[in-house]
Amino acid sequence: MSLINSLLEGLDASDRERTVGLINRSIAADLASVADGAGPARQVDVGTRSRARRTRSTSGSGARSGR
């Protein structure tokens, strides 16, 4: 079963049509962005994983702004 089929399973005709329309518009927008030179969208970090620890400088200049 494809991803699209699994998304559509159990939906009535109206919901299926709406869902396919949303998917098509999203794909078209992504393709247009790439054609305009945009890079791929950044993936959202949804899981835990180990990360290298950053050492902070004692002067405070290593702190990130906006957080």
Short mmCIF file of C-alpha atoms in Angstrom, two decimals:
data_model
loop_
_atom_site.label_atom_id
_atom_site.label_comp_id
_atom_site.label_asym_id
_atom_site.label_seq_id
_atom_site.Cartn_x
_atom_site.Cartn_y
_atom_site.Cartn_z
CA MET A 1 0.00 0.00 0.00
CA SER A 2 1.36 3.40 -0.93
CA LEU A 3 1.59 6.32 1.45
CA ILE A 4 -1.14 8.17 -0.43
CA ASN A 5 -3.46 5.17 -0.31
CA SER A 6 -2.89 4.78 3.42
CA LEU A 7 -3.76 8.45 3.96
CA LEU A 8 -6.95 8.09 1.94
CA GLU A 9 -8.11 4.79 3.43
CA GLY A 10 -11.36 5.17 5.32
CA LEU A 11 -12.15 8.67 4.02
CA ASP A 12 -15.37 9.42 2.20
CA ALA A 13 -15.21 10.78 -1.36
CA SER A 14 -15.35 14.43 -0.27
CA ASP A 15 -12.53 14.07 2.26
CA ARG A 16 -10.47 12.04 -0.23
CA GLU A 17 -10.83 14.77 -2.85
CA ARG A 18 -9.89 17.47 -0.34
CA THR A 19 -6.86 15.52 0.92
CA VAL A 20 -5.58 14.81 -2.60
CA GLY A 21 -6.04 18.50 -3.43
CA LEU A 22 -4.01 19.55 -0.39
CA ILE A 23 -1.23 17.11 -1.27
CA ASN A 24 -1.17 18.25 -4.91
CA ARG A 25 -1.02 21.95 -3.93
CA SER A 26 1.77 21.26 -1.46
CA ILE A 27 3.81 19.37 -4.05
CA ALA A 28 3.22 22.09 -6.67
CA ALA A 29 4.31 24.80 -4.21
CA ASP A 30 7.46 22.84 -3.31
CA LEU A 31 8.34 22.33 -6.97
CA ALA A 32 7.80 26.03 -7.71
CA SER A 33 10.05 26.97 -4.78
CA VAL A 34 12.80 24.66 -5.99
CA ALA A 35 12.46 26.08 -9.52
CA ASP A 36 12.92 29.56 -8.01
CA GLY A 37 16.14 28.40 -6.36
CA ALA A 38 14.94 27.61 -2.86
CA GLY A 39 16.71 24.87 -0.94
CA PRO A 40 14.88 21.98 0.66
CA ALA A 41 12.76 22.80 3.69
CA ARG A 42 14.48 22.17 7.00
CA GLN A 43 13.23 19.04 8.67
CA VAL A 44 11.70 19.37 12.10
CA ASP A 45 13.58 17.69 14.93
CA VAL A 46 10.93 15.40 16.38
CA GLY A 47 13.01 12.87 18.25
CA THR A 48 15.70 12.62 20.80
CA ARG A 49 19.22 12.01 19.65
CA SER A 50 22.59 12.66 21.10
CA ARG A 51 24.20 15.91 20.08
CA ALA A 52 27.71 17.15 20.53
CA ARG A 53 27.82 19.51 23.47
CA ARG A 54 28.91 23.01 22.71
CA THR A 55 31.21 24.70 25.13
CA ARG A 56 30.15 28.19 26.09
CA SER A 57 32.69 30.91 26.29
CA THR A 58 33.01 32.66 29.63
CA SER A 59 32.64 36.08 27.99
CA GLY A 60 29.06 35.30 27.01
CA SER A 61 29.72 35.89 23.32
CA GLY A 62 29.01 32.24 22.59
CA ALA A 63 25.37 32.53 23.61
CA ARG A 64 22.83 32.39 20.85
CA SER A 65 20.49 35.29 20.39
CA GLY A 66 16.77 34.83 19.97
CA ARG A 67 16.41 31.91 22.35
#
